[in-house]
C-alpha cells in the first residue's frame, strides 16, 4: 500500500463553501482603494469568479490566476454552475458537474468553491458569501435575456476586469475534436474502446480499421523512403569526399611528375651531370706545358692488299737455290 504525504496549503484541494463554518461577523465591503493598498492578514479581499469550467484548460487557469493576483491579500472564491443550469442556458457539457467541481478545486489559485453557482449574481448571494469584488473579462456577457449579466455589478463598482486568453477555449477544443472526428475515433478504437462505446456503426468501424492498416503501410513506406534518402545522402557525401581526395592526389601526382620530368625537372639536371661526367671520363688528359716534347718519326701508313689481287711467286726449286748459292760462293 502506497502512502501519500499531504502538505497543508500546498496540495489540499480548495474546500466547498457549503462545508465551511458560517461566519457571524457583520459583512462590510472594502473599497477598491483599500483593497489595492492592502488589507490586514485576517481580512483578505474576497474576490468571486464564476464559470462553467468544462474541460478545464490553461485559459481557465490564467483567468483564475489574474483574479487571485488582483490585490495583495486576496481570498479567491470560484462559483461553478450545475449541469441543469448550464444545459438550459448555454449547452451540453463534456464533463459533468461533479467532475468540474473537483477539477476547479485542485487549481492552486482557488481558496473556496461554490457549487451550483447562480447564473446571475443577486445582492443576497453577494452578501451571503461576503464578496467584495467580482472578477471576469470585460467583454459583455449576454445570456438569460440580458445583454450583459455583469452590468449591475459594474454599476455598483464591484467589477474587477481580467484579460481573456486568446486562442484557447472549451469551444475551440470541442471544434478540434469534431473537425478531426475520424482521427480520434480511430485513436480510441486502437486503444481498446468498442464501436458501441464510441457510437460508431459497423461499417465505419471496418472503415477505420482499414484506414489504420493503410496508414501503417504508408508509415512504413515513408520510413523506408527516409532511410533510403539518408543512405543516398551518405553515399553522395562519401563520393564527394573521394572525388576531393582523388583531385588532391592527382594534383600532387602531377606536381611531382613535373618536378621530376618537366622541362626544368630533376631528371634533366641528372642527365646533364651524368653526361658531363661521362665526357670527362672518356676524354684524354692533356700533358702539361712544362714537360719536354719528344719527336716521333712518322710511321708509314699501313698498306692493305686484297688476297686475290696479290701476285705470288712460285717457290724456287732446290736446284735453282743451290746454283745461286754456288755463284755467290765463287764470287767470294
Short mmCIF file of N, CA and C in Angstrom, two decimals, residues 1-7 11-12:
data_model
loop_
_atom_site.label_atom_id
_atom_site.label_comp_id
_atom_site.label_asym_id
_atom_site.label_seq_id
_atom_site.Cartn_x
_atom_site.Cartn_y
_atom_site.Cartn_z
N UNK A 1 0.85 -1.20 0.00
CA UNK A 1 0.00 0.00 0.00
C UNK A 1 0.88 1.24 0.00
N UNK A 2 0.61 2.14 -0.93
CA UNK A 2 1.42 3.35 -1.05
C UNK A 2 0.86 4.44 -0.14
N UNK A 3 1.76 5.13 0.55
CA UNK A 3 1.36 6.21 1.45
C UNK A 3 1.61 7.54 0.75
N UNK A 4 0.60 8.39 0.70
CA UNK A 4 0.71 9.71 0.10
C UNK A 4 0.82 10.73 1.22
N UNK A 5 1.89 11.48 1.21
CA UNK A 5 2.09 12.53 2.21
C UNK A 5 1.32 13.78 1.79
N UNK A 6 0.72 14.41 2.76
CA UNK A 6 -0.05 15.63 2.49
C UNK A 6 0.68 16.83 3.05
N UNK A 7 0.58 17.94 2.34
CA UNK A 7 1.19 19.20 2.74
C UNK A 7 0.11 20.26 2.78
N UNK A 11 -1.14 21.04 -1.33
CA UNK A 11 -1.76 20.01 -2.16
C UNK A 11 -3.22 19.77 -1.81
N UNK A 12 -3.70 20.27 -0.72
CA UNK A 12 -5.11 20.06 -0.37
C UNK A 12 -6.01 20.81 -1.34
#
